[in-house]
Coordinates of C-alpha atoms (C1' of nucleotides) in Angstrom, one line a residue:
Chain A
M12 CA -71.6 -19.7 42.7
K13 CA -74.0 -20.3 39.9
L14 CA -72.2 -21.1 36.6
N15 CA -73.3 -20.5 33.2
L16 CA -73.1 -24.1 31.9
N17 CA -73.2 -24.1 28.2
N18 CA -74.2 -27.4 26.7
A19 CA -74.0 -26.2 23.1
D20 CA -71.5 -28.9 22.0
N21 CA -73.0 -31.2 24.5
L22 CA -69.8 -31.7 26.3
P23 CA -69.8 -33.7 29.5
I24 CA -70.9 -31.6 32.5
F25 CA -67.5 -31.7 34.2
R26 CA -66.0 -30.1 31.1
Q27 CA -68.7 -27.5 31.0
V28 CA -68.0 -26.6 34.6
A29 CA -64.2 -26.4 33.9
L30 CA -64.9 -24.2 30.9
A31 CA -67.3 -21.9 32.7
L32 CA -64.8 -21.4 35.6
Q33 CA -62.0 -20.9 33.1
Q34 CA -64.0 -18.3 31.4
K35 CA -64.8 -16.4 34.6
I36 CA -61.1 -16.4 35.3
L37 CA -59.9 -15.3 31.9
V38 CA -62.5 -12.5 31.8
G39 CA -61.4 -11.3 35.2
E40 CA -64.6 -12.0 36.9
L41 CA -62.6 -14.3 39.2
Q42 CA -59.2 -12.9 40.1
P43 CA -56.1 -14.7 41.1
G44 CA -55.9 -15.1 44.9
E45 CA -59.7 -15.1 45.2
R46 CA -61.1 -18.1 47.0
L47 CA -63.4 -20.5 45.2
P48 CA -66.5 -22.0 46.7
V49 CA -66.2 -25.3 48.4
E50 CA -67.0 -28.4 46.3
T51 CA -70.3 -29.0 47.9
V52 CA -71.5 -25.5 47.2
L53 CA -70.3 -25.6 43.6
A54 CA -72.2 -28.8 43.3
S55 CA -75.5 -27.8 44.9
D56 CA -75.5 -24.3 43.3
N57 CA -75.4 -25.9 39.9
S58 CA -77.5 -29.0 40.8
I59 CA -74.8 -31.4 39.9
H60 CA -73.0 -34.0 41.9
R61 CA -69.9 -33.4 43.8
S62 CA -67.9 -35.9 41.8
T63 CA -68.6 -34.0 38.7
V64 CA -67.3 -30.8 40.3
R65 CA -64.2 -32.6 41.4
E66 CA -63.4 -33.8 37.9
A67 CA -63.7 -30.2 36.7
I68 CA -61.4 -29.0 39.4
R69 CA -58.7 -31.6 38.5
S70 CA -58.6 -30.2 35.0
L71 CA -58.3 -26.6 36.1
E72 CA -55.6 -27.6 38.5
Q73 CA -53.5 -28.9 35.7
L74 CA -54.1 -25.7 33.7
G75 CA -52.8 -23.9 36.8
L76 CA -55.9 -21.7 36.9
V77 CA -56.9 -23.1 40.3
R78 CA -54.6 -24.1 43.0
R79 CA -54.7 -25.9 46.4
E80 CA -51.7 -25.8 48.6
P81 CA -50.7 -29.4 49.2
G82 CA -52.4 -30.7 52.2
K83 CA -54.6 -27.7 52.5
R84 CA -58.3 -27.5 51.6
K85 CA -58.9 -23.9 50.5
L86 CA -59.1 -23.6 46.8
F87 CA -57.8 -20.5 45.1
V88 CA -57.9 -19.0 41.7
S89 CA -54.4 -18.5 40.4
A90 CA -52.5 -17.2 37.4
P91 CA -50.8 -20.2 35.9
D92 CA -47.0 -20.1 36.3
T93 CA -45.4 -19.3 33.0
Q94 CA -42.2 -21.1 33.7
E95 CA -44.0 -24.2 35.0
L96 CA -46.1 -24.4 31.9
S97 CA -43.2 -23.7 29.7
R98 CA -41.3 -26.6 31.1
R99 CA -44.1 -28.9 30.2
L100 CA -43.0 -28.4 26.6
I101 CA -40.0 -30.7 27.3
T102 CA -42.1 -33.8 27.3
P103 CA -43.7 -33.4 23.9
M104 CA -40.5 -32.1 22.4
V105 CA -38.7 -35.2 23.5
M106 CA -41.6 -37.5 22.6
N107 CA -41.8 -36.0 19.2
G108 CA -38.1 -36.6 18.7
V109 CA -37.0 -33.0 18.3
T110 CA -33.4 -33.0 17.2
F111 CA -30.5 -31.4 18.9
E112 CA -30.1 -29.1 15.9
E113 CA -33.6 -27.7 16.4
I114 CA -32.9 -27.1 20.0
W115 CA -29.5 -25.5 19.3
E116 CA -31.0 -23.2 16.7
A117 CA -33.7 -22.1 19.2
I118 CA -31.3 -21.3 22.0
S119 CA -29.0 -19.6 19.5
A120 CA -31.9 -17.3 18.7
L121 CA -32.9 -16.6 22.2
D122 CA -29.7 -16.4 24.3
P123 CA -27.9 -13.8 22.2
A124 CA -31.1 -11.7 22.3
A125 CA -31.1 -12.1 26.1
A126 CA -27.5 -11.1 26.3
E127 CA -28.2 -8.0 24.3
A128 CA -31.1 -7.0 26.5
A129 CA -29.1 -7.8 29.6
A130 CA -26.4 -5.4 28.5
R131 CA -29.1 -2.7 28.5
R132 CA -31.1 -3.5 31.6
R133 CA -28.8 -5.4 34.0
T134 CA -29.0 -4.2 37.6
L135 CA -26.2 -4.4 40.1
D136 CA -27.8 -7.5 41.6
D137 CA -27.7 -9.2 38.2
L138 CA -24.0 -8.4 37.8
K139 CA -23.3 -9.6 41.2
A140 CA -25.0 -12.9 40.5
L141 CA -23.2 -13.3 37.2
E142 CA -19.8 -12.6 38.8
D143 CA -20.5 -15.0 41.5
N144 CA -21.3 -17.6 38.9
I145 CA -18.1 -17.0 37.1
A146 CA -16.1 -17.2 40.2
Q147 CA -17.5 -20.6 40.9
T148 CA -16.9 -21.6 37.4
R149 CA -13.3 -20.6 37.6
A150 CA -13.0 -22.7 40.7
A151 CA -14.6 -25.7 39.1
L152 CA -12.6 -26.0 36.0
G153 CA -11.7 -29.6 36.7
D154 CA -15.2 -30.7 37.5
P155 CA -17.3 -31.3 34.4
D156 CA -20.5 -32.0 36.3
K157 CA -20.2 -28.8 38.2
L158 CA -19.3 -26.9 35.1
V159 CA -22.4 -28.1 33.3
R160 CA -24.6 -26.9 36.2
L161 CA -22.8 -23.6 36.3
D162 CA -23.0 -23.0 32.6
I163 CA -26.7 -23.6 32.6
E164 CA -27.1 -21.3 35.5
F165 CA -25.0 -18.6 33.8
H166 CA -27.3 -18.6 30.8
E167 CA -30.3 -18.5 33.1
L168 CA -28.9 -15.5 35.0
I169 CA -28.4 -13.7 31.8
A170 CA -32.0 -14.3 30.8
I171 CA -33.0 -12.9 34.2
A172 CA -30.8 -9.9 33.8
A173 CA -32.4 -9.3 30.4
G174 CA -35.6 -8.5 32.3
N175 CA -37.6 -10.2 29.7
R176 CA -40.0 -12.8 31.2
V177 CA -41.1 -14.0 27.8
I178 CA -37.6 -14.9 26.7
Q179 CA -36.9 -16.2 30.1
A180 CA -39.8 -18.6 30.0
L181 CA -39.4 -19.7 26.4
R182 CA -35.8 -20.7 26.8
L183 CA -36.5 -22.9 29.9
P184 CA -37.5 -26.0 28.1
I185 CA -34.7 -25.8 25.6
S186 CA -32.1 -25.0 28.3
D187 CA -33.2 -28.2 30.1
L188 CA -32.9 -30.2 27.0
F189 CA -29.4 -29.1 26.6
Y190 CA -28.3 -30.7 29.8
P191 CA -27.5 -34.2 28.6
S192 CA -25.4 -33.1 25.7
F193 CA -23.5 -30.6 27.8
Q194 CA -22.1 -33.5 29.7
A195 CA -20.7 -35.0 26.6
V196 CA -19.2 -31.9 25.2
M197 CA -17.7 -30.6 28.4
S198 CA -15.1 -33.3 28.5
G199 CA -13.8 -32.1 25.1
L200 CA -10.3 -30.6 24.8
N201 CA -10.0 -27.1 26.3
A202 CA -13.8 -26.9 26.6
S203 CA -13.8 -25.6 30.1
E204 CA -11.2 -22.8 29.4
R205 CA -13.1 -21.7 26.3
L206 CA -16.3 -21.7 28.2
L207 CA -14.9 -19.6 31.0
T208 CA -13.4 -17.1 28.6
A209 CA -16.6 -16.7 26.7
H210 CA -18.6 -16.2 30.0
E211 CA -16.1 -13.6 31.0
K212 CA -16.3 -11.8 27.8
I213 CA -20.0 -11.8 27.9
L214 CA -20.2 -10.6 31.4
Q215 CA -17.8 -7.8 30.6
A216 CA -19.8 -6.6 27.7
I217 CA -22.9 -6.7 29.8
K218 CA -21.2 -4.8 32.5
W219 CA -20.1 -2.1 30.1
G220 CA -23.6 -2.0 28.6
D221 CA -22.2 -3.1 25.2
A222 CA -25.2 -4.8 23.7
D223 CA -23.6 -5.8 20.4
E224 CA -20.5 -7.2 22.0
A225 CA -22.6 -9.2 24.5
R226 CA -24.8 -10.6 21.7
E227 CA -21.7 -11.5 19.6
W228 CA -19.9 -13.3 22.4
M229 CA -22.9 -15.2 23.3
A230 CA -23.3 -16.3 19.7
K231 CA -19.7 -17.3 19.5
H232 CA -20.1 -19.2 22.8
L233 CA -23.0 -21.1 21.4
N234 CA -21.2 -21.8 18.1
D235 CA -18.3 -23.1 20.1
F236 CA -20.6 -25.4 21.9
R237 CA -21.9 -26.7 18.6
K238 CA -18.4 -27.3 17.4
G239 CA -17.6 -29.2 20.5
Y240 CA -20.7 -31.3 19.9
E241 CA -19.5 -32.2 16.5
L242 CA -15.9 -32.8 17.7
A243 CA -17.3 -35.3 20.2
S244 CA -18.6 -37.1 17.1
L245 CA -22.2 -36.5 18.2
D246 CA -24.8 -36.1 15.6
M247 CA -26.8 -32.9 15.6
S248 CA -29.7 -34.6 14.0
D249 CA -30.1 -37.1 16.9
P250 CA -33.2 -36.6 18.9
A251 CA -32.8 -34.9 22.2
A252 CA -33.0 -37.0 25.3
L253 CA -35.0 -36.3 28.5
P254 CA -32.9 -34.4 31.0
P255 CA -32.2 -36.4 34.2
A256 CA -34.6 -35.9 37.0
K257 CA -37.0 -34.1 34.7
V258 CA -38.7 -37.4 34.3
K259 CA -41.0 -36.6 37.1
D260 CA -43.1 -33.5 37.1
Chain B
M24 CA -52.8 -52.9 34.8
K25 CA -51.2 -52.8 38.2
L26 CA -49.6 -49.5 39.0
N27 CA -46.8 -48.8 41.4
L28 CA -48.5 -46.4 43.7
N29 CA -45.9 -44.6 45.7
N30 CA -47.2 -43.0 48.8
A31 CA -43.9 -41.6 49.9
D32 CA -45.2 -38.0 50.1
N33 CA -48.6 -39.3 51.1
L34 CA -50.2 -37.6 48.1
P35 CA -53.8 -38.3 47.5
I36 CA -54.4 -41.6 45.6
F37 CA -55.7 -39.9 42.5
R38 CA -52.5 -38.0 42.2
Q39 CA -50.4 -41.1 42.8
V40 CA -52.2 -42.8 40.0
A41 CA -51.6 -39.9 37.7
L42 CA -48.0 -39.9 38.5
A43 CA -47.6 -43.6 38.1
L44 CA -49.2 -43.5 34.7
Q45 CA -47.2 -40.5 33.7
Q46 CA -44.0 -42.3 34.7
K47 CA -44.9 -45.3 32.7
I48 CA -45.4 -43.0 29.7
L49 CA -42.3 -41.0 30.1
V50 CA -40.2 -44.1 30.5
G51 CA -41.7 -45.5 27.4
E52 CA -43.4 -48.4 29.1
L53 CA -46.6 -47.0 27.7
Q54 CA -46.3 -45.8 24.2
P55 CA -48.3 -43.1 22.4
G56 CA -51.1 -44.7 20.5
E57 CA -51.4 -47.6 22.9
R58 CA -54.7 -48.2 24.5
L59 CA -55.2 -47.8 28.2
P60 CA -57.3 -50.1 30.3
V61 CA -60.8 -49.0 31.0
E62 CA -61.6 -47.2 34.2
T63 CA -63.1 -50.2 35.9
V64 CA -60.1 -52.3 35.3
L65 CA -57.7 -49.6 36.3
A66 CA -59.8 -49.3 39.5
S67 CA -60.0 -53.0 40.4
D68 CA -56.4 -53.8 39.4
N69 CA -55.3 -51.3 42.0
S70 CA -58.0 -51.8 44.5
I71 CA -59.3 -48.3 44.3
H72 CA -62.6 -46.8 43.4
R73 CA -63.4 -45.8 39.9
S74 CA -64.0 -42.1 40.9
T75 CA -60.4 -42.0 42.1
V76 CA -59.2 -43.3 38.7
R77 CA -61.3 -40.8 36.9
E78 CA -59.8 -37.9 38.7
A79 CA -56.4 -39.1 37.8
I80 CA -57.4 -39.4 34.2
R81 CA -58.7 -35.8 34.2
S82 CA -55.3 -34.6 35.2
L83 CA -53.5 -36.6 32.6
E84 CA -55.9 -35.4 29.9
Q85 CA -54.9 -31.8 30.6
L86 CA -51.2 -32.8 30.4
G87 CA -52.0 -34.2 27.0
L88 CA -50.5 -37.6 28.0
V89 CA -53.8 -39.3 27.6
R90 CA -56.4 -38.6 25.1
R91 CA -60.0 -39.5 24.3
E92 CA -61.5 -38.5 21.0
P93 CA -64.5 -36.4 21.9
G94 CA -67.6 -38.6 22.2
K95 CA -65.5 -41.7 22.1
R96 CA -64.7 -44.0 24.9
K97 CA -61.4 -45.5 24.1
L98 CA -58.6 -44.0 26.1
F99 CA -55.2 -43.7 24.4
V100 CA -51.8 -42.7 25.5
S101 CA -50.6 -39.8 23.5
A102 CA -47.6 -37.5 23.1
P103 CA -48.8 -34.0 24.2
D104 CA -49.1 -31.6 21.4
T105 CA -46.2 -29.2 21.6
Q106 CA -48.1 -26.4 19.9
E107 CA -51.2 -26.8 22.0
L108 CA -49.1 -26.7 25.2
S109 CA -47.1 -23.8 23.9
R110 CA -50.3 -21.8 23.3
R111 CA -51.2 -22.3 26.9
L112 CA -48.4 -19.9 27.8
I113 CA -50.6 -17.1 26.5
T114 CA -52.8 -17.1 29.5
P115 CA -50.2 -16.7 32.2
M116 CA -48.3 -14.2 30.1
V117 CA -51.3 -12.0 29.9
M118 CA -52.3 -12.5 33.5
N119 CA -48.8 -11.6 34.6
G120 CA -48.9 -8.5 32.6
V121 CA -46.1 -9.2 30.2
T122 CA -45.3 -6.1 28.2
F123 CA -45.5 -5.6 24.6
E124 CA -41.8 -4.9 24.6
E125 CA -41.0 -8.3 26.1
I126 CA -43.1 -9.9 23.4
W127 CA -41.5 -7.9 20.7
E128 CA -38.0 -8.8 21.8
A129 CA -38.9 -12.4 21.9
I130 CA -40.3 -12.5 18.4
S131 CA -37.4 -10.4 17.2
A132 CA -35.1 -13.2 18.5
L133 CA -37.1 -16.0 16.9
D134 CA -38.3 -14.9 13.6
P135 CA -35.0 -13.7 12.1
A136 CA -33.6 -17.1 13.1
A137 CA -36.5 -18.8 11.5
A138 CA -36.0 -16.8 8.3
E139 CA -32.4 -17.7 8.3
A140 CA -33.1 -21.4 8.7
A141 CA -35.9 -21.2 6.1
A142 CA -33.4 -19.8 3.6
R143 CA -31.4 -23.0 4.1
R144 CA -34.1 -25.6 4.3
R145 CA -37.2 -24.4 2.4
T146 CA -38.8 -26.8 0.1
L147 CA -40.8 -26.1 -3.0
D148 CA -44.0 -26.4 -1.1
D149 CA -42.8 -23.9 1.4
L150 CA -42.0 -21.4 -1.3
K151 CA -45.4 -22.0 -2.9
A152 CA -47.2 -21.4 0.3
L153 CA -45.2 -18.2 0.9
E154 CA -45.8 -16.9 -2.6
D155 CA -49.5 -17.7 -2.3
N156 CA -49.6 -15.7 0.9
I157 CA -47.8 -12.7 -0.7
A158 CA -50.2 -12.8 -3.6
Q159 CA -53.1 -12.6 -1.3
T160 CA -51.4 -9.8 0.6
R161 CA -51.0 -7.9 -2.5
A162 CA -54.6 -8.2 -3.2
A163 CA -55.6 -7.2 0.3
L164 CA -53.7 -4.0 0.6
G165 CA -56.8 -2.0 1.4
D166 CA -58.1 -4.4 4.0
P167 CA -56.3 -4.0 7.4
D168 CA -58.1 -7.0 8.9
K169 CA -57.1 -9.3 6.2
L170 CA -53.6 -7.9 6.2
V171 CA -53.1 -8.7 9.8
R172 CA -54.3 -12.2 9.3
L173 CA -52.0 -12.6 6.3
D174 CA -49.0 -11.2 8.0
I175 CA -49.3 -13.5 10.9
E176 CA -49.7 -16.4 8.5
F177 CA -46.6 -15.3 6.6
H178 CA -44.5 -15.4 9.7
E179 CA -45.9 -18.8 10.6
L180 CA -45.2 -20.1 7.1
I181 CA -41.6 -19.0 7.5
A182 CA -41.4 -20.8 10.8
I183 CA -42.7 -23.9 9.0
A184 CA -40.2 -23.5 6.2
A185 CA -37.5 -23.3 8.8
G186 CA -38.2 -26.9 9.6
N187 CA -37.6 -26.2 13.2
R188 CA -40.4 -27.5 15.4
V189 CA -38.9 -25.9 18.5
I190 CA -38.9 -22.4 17.1
Q191 CA -42.2 -23.0 15.5
A192 CA -43.8 -24.0 18.8
L193 CA -42.1 -21.3 20.9
R194 CA -43.1 -18.5 18.7
L195 CA -46.8 -19.5 18.7
P196 CA -47.9 -17.8 21.9
I197 CA -46.0 -14.6 21.1
S198 CA -47.3 -14.5 17.6
D199 CA -50.8 -14.7 19.0
L200 CA -50.2 -12.0 21.5
F201 CA -49.1 -9.7 18.7
Y202 CA -52.5 -9.9 17.1
P203 CA -54.2 -7.1 18.9
S204 CA -51.4 -4.6 18.3
F205 CA -51.1 -5.5 14.7
Q206 CA -54.6 -4.1 14.2
A207 CA -53.6 -0.7 15.6
V208 CA -50.4 -0.5 13.6
M209 CA -51.7 -1.6 10.3
S210 CA -53.7 1.5 9.9
G211 CA -50.6 3.6 10.0
L212 CA -49.3 5.5 7.0
N213 CA -47.8 3.3 4.3
A214 CA -47.8 0.4 6.7
S215 CA -49.3 -2.0 4.2
E216 CA -46.9 -1.2 1.4
R217 CA -43.9 -1.4 3.6
L218 CA -45.2 -4.7 4.9
L219 CA -45.6 -6.1 1.5
T220 CA -42.1 -4.9 0.4
A221 CA -40.5 -6.6 3.4
H222 CA -42.4 -9.8 2.8
E223 CA -41.3 -9.8 -0.8
K224 CA -37.7 -9.2 0.1
I225 CA -37.7 -11.9 2.7
L226 CA -39.3 -14.4 0.4
Q227 CA -36.8 -13.5 -2.3
A228 CA -33.9 -14.1 0.0
I229 CA -35.3 -17.4 1.2
K230 CA -35.9 -18.4 -2.4
W231 CA -32.3 -17.7 -3.3
G232 CA -31.1 -19.4 -0.2
D233 CA -29.5 -16.2 1.1
A234 CA -29.7 -16.8 4.9
D235 CA -28.1 -13.5 5.9
E236 CA -30.3 -11.5 3.7
A237 CA -33.4 -13.3 4.9
R238 CA -32.5 -12.7 8.5
E239 CA -31.8 -9.1 7.9
W240 CA -34.9 -8.3 6.1
M241 CA -36.9 -10.1 8.8
A242 CA -35.2 -8.0 11.4
K243 CA -35.9 -4.8 9.5
H244 CA -39.5 -5.8 9.1
L245 CA -39.9 -6.3 12.8
N246 CA -38.1 -3.0 13.6
D247 CA -40.4 -1.4 11.2
F248 CA -43.4 -2.8 13.0
R249 CA -42.0 -1.5 16.3
K250 CA -41.7 2.0 14.8
G251 CA -45.2 1.8 13.6
Y252 CA -46.3 0.9 17.1
E253 CA -44.6 3.9 18.5
L254 CA -45.8 6.2 15.7
A255 CA -49.3 5.1 16.6
S256 CA -48.6 6.5 20.1
L257 CA -48.8 3.2 21.7
D258 CA -46.7 2.4 24.7
M259 CA -44.3 -0.5 24.4
S260 CA -44.4 -1.0 28.1
D261 CA -48.2 -1.6 28.1
P262 CA -49.2 -5.1 29.1
A263 CA -50.2 -7.3 26.2
A264 CA -53.9 -8.1 25.8
L265 CA -55.6 -11.4 25.3
P266 CA -56.0 -12.0 21.5
P267 CA -59.6 -12.2 20.4
A268 CA -61.2 -15.7 20.4
K269 CA -58.3 -17.0 22.3
V270 CA -60.3 -16.4 25.4
K271 CA -61.6 -19.9 25.1
D272 CA -59.3 -22.9 25.0
Chain C
dT14 C1' -52.2 -10.8 71.6
dG15 C1' -51.3 -15.3 71.1
dG16 C1' -51.6 -20.1 72.1
dC17 C1' -54.9 -24.0 73.1
dG18 C1' -58.6 -27.2 72.8
dG19 C1' -63.1 -28.3 70.8
dT20 C1' -66.2 -28.2 67.0
dT21 C1' -67.4 -27.9 62.4
dA22 C1' -67.2 -29.1 57.9
dA23 C1' -64.4 -30.0 53.6
dT24 C1' -61.8 -33.2 51.2
dG25 C1' -60.4 -37.8 49.7
dT26 C1' -62.2 -42.0 49.1
dC27 C1' -65.5 -45.5 48.7
dC28 C1' -70.0 -48.2 47.6
dG29 C1' -73.4 -48.7 44.5
dA30 C1' -76.6 -47.6 40.7
dC31 C1' -78.4 -46.3 36.2
dA32 C1' -79.1 -44.1 31.4
dT33 C1' -76.9 -43.5 27.4
dT34 C1' -74.6 -45.0 23.7
dA35 C1' -69.8 -46.5 21.9
dA36 C1' -67.8 -50.7 20.8
dC37 C1' -68.0 -55.0 19.0
dG38 C1' -69.6 -59.4 17.3
dT39 C1' -73.0 -61.4 14.2
dT40 C1' -75.6 -61.9 10.4
dG41 C1' -77.1 -61.1 6.0
dT42 C1' -76.2 -58.8 1.4
dC43 C1' -73.9 -57.8 -2.9
Chain D
dG18 C1' -64.7 -61.4 1.0
dA19 C1' -65.8 -56.8 1.9
dC20 C1' -69.4 -54.3 3.9
dA21 C1' -73.7 -52.7 5.9
dA22 C1' -77.4 -53.4 9.1
dC23 C1' -78.6 -55.1 13.7
dG24 C1' -78.4 -56.6 18.5
dT25 C1' -75.8 -57.1 22.5
dT26 C1' -72.4 -55.9 25.8
dA27 C1' -70.1 -53.0 28.5
dA28 C1' -67.8 -48.4 29.4
dT29 C1' -68.6 -43.7 30.4
dG30 C1' -70.9 -39.8 32.6
dT31 C1' -73.5 -38.8 36.3
dC32 C1' -75.8 -39.4 40.5
dG33 C1' -77.2 -40.4 45.6
dG34 C1' -75.1 -41.3 49.7
dA35 C1' -71.6 -42.4 53.3
dC36 C1' -67.5 -42.1 56.3
dA37 C1' -62.7 -41.2 58.1
dT38 C1' -59.4 -37.8 58.4
dT39 C1' -58.1 -33.5 59.6
dA40 C1' -57.9 -28.5 58.0
dA41 C1' -60.3 -24.5 59.3
dC42 C1' -62.4 -21.9 62.5
dC43 C1' -64.1 -20.2 67.0
dG44 C1' -64.0 -18.9 71.4
dC45 C1' -61.6 -19.3 75.8
dC46 C1' -57.8 -18.4 78.7
dA47 C1' -53.3 -16.9 79.9

DNA sequence: TGGCGGTTAATGTCCGACATTAACGTTGTC
DNA sequence: GACAACGTTAATGTCGGACATTAACCGCCA
């Protein structure tokens, strides 16, 4: 595979190779699933050293444009995983000291929209999953840790039911960043019952296809969470912390 | 710099190196701005070959955790740029055939929230920038291309005025994906005047600090856009196209 | 058809080398 | 003393080549 190496900006060769391949992929000349030539071929076809090719591949791997099953050797073109890339936003957000308020505002924009869309598009499977989640929640009222996990799952299920992959992807990093503060809030007075009620109302609205109601209950639910946050004497303007176990990638 | 290479999952060494460094950065042991040892040192300190180190560096570069000014040699730790990473979502979204409707729903969730927040937090500079933008818009009513550019800028300025970096980052990829369709819609009847009016109303609300009004006009504005889209006989369920000049990275 | 063993060849890693040119220390100037 | 010009050092980008490990593949046999 001969590449069109463009040294205009006299970039290092490995970068030119990465760009050339990226280009071919974005333009559709190389399609996801397609197999890429072996390193030695890529190298000799372009009269460059294999190490140089390898460095290019490393870059493309991180972009998700090229993939190798772990332990395998065959190299494939791939469409980057939106969710995976979206989650990478967590790191810079935390490192840049994004505040809890910013996060809350963002989720407060996305989740009510998701609830609304879910009320319009939910399938039976979606409803089933949501009901399942609520049943588990009901059974876990005494267990804050479990509640946190279930609440996060509930919101994710709604995003799925919304049938909107963009919203689903965008809310991922924020949802993850919520994790730590959930813990703190969930111990607050009546928090669990209020949470359960809200979830039930939301599900009901979604089931009935009442988009406005779904949106409103979701908004209420998030407002409630915010109040709990403040009641717990936490400061909305504190920077968000890295969610546990998200330290690794 | 000795790294704690962990071969538990017997990953290739270059990946272990990347992970070890990433860990050090995420944990704060290595801080953004700090200088990293040169390749040869990293190599000898860990008894591995320089090529192996280089492959690790390539990966971290793409993650944005490590940076080298183009043409320079000094390697620094860095906090990944949220906006840059966010924009990477464009590629997978397009490759996965995200529909225009999904995009519209997402921006319709974020931008009204941004307008609302902007009404509360806008600074004089923000207002100045917005007024500037509107003045230019007024002067460009006959020029669809310019209008598109200005409209996108307007929305971005609002996100900036909102003082919410999360929303600002998340809306980037969607905003970019809007670009192509804007072109089509902007030629519609009265589109430019309606756009200008909406922008004016939004700015006014923001100026007065009327959050509800700001949100509502933004929502109207977006709805209007959607109508224009349908009037132009375009299909909301068509997959979004790659914005021009975003083909390269 | 499907499992098995043998062969081939691709990856991960290393050694070593060299041209280019940042990076840096020194010296000299104003 | 700040700063510019100069010379030296050394780090990067790239290359040639090598080798162990083991996926990947092929053909045989049940």
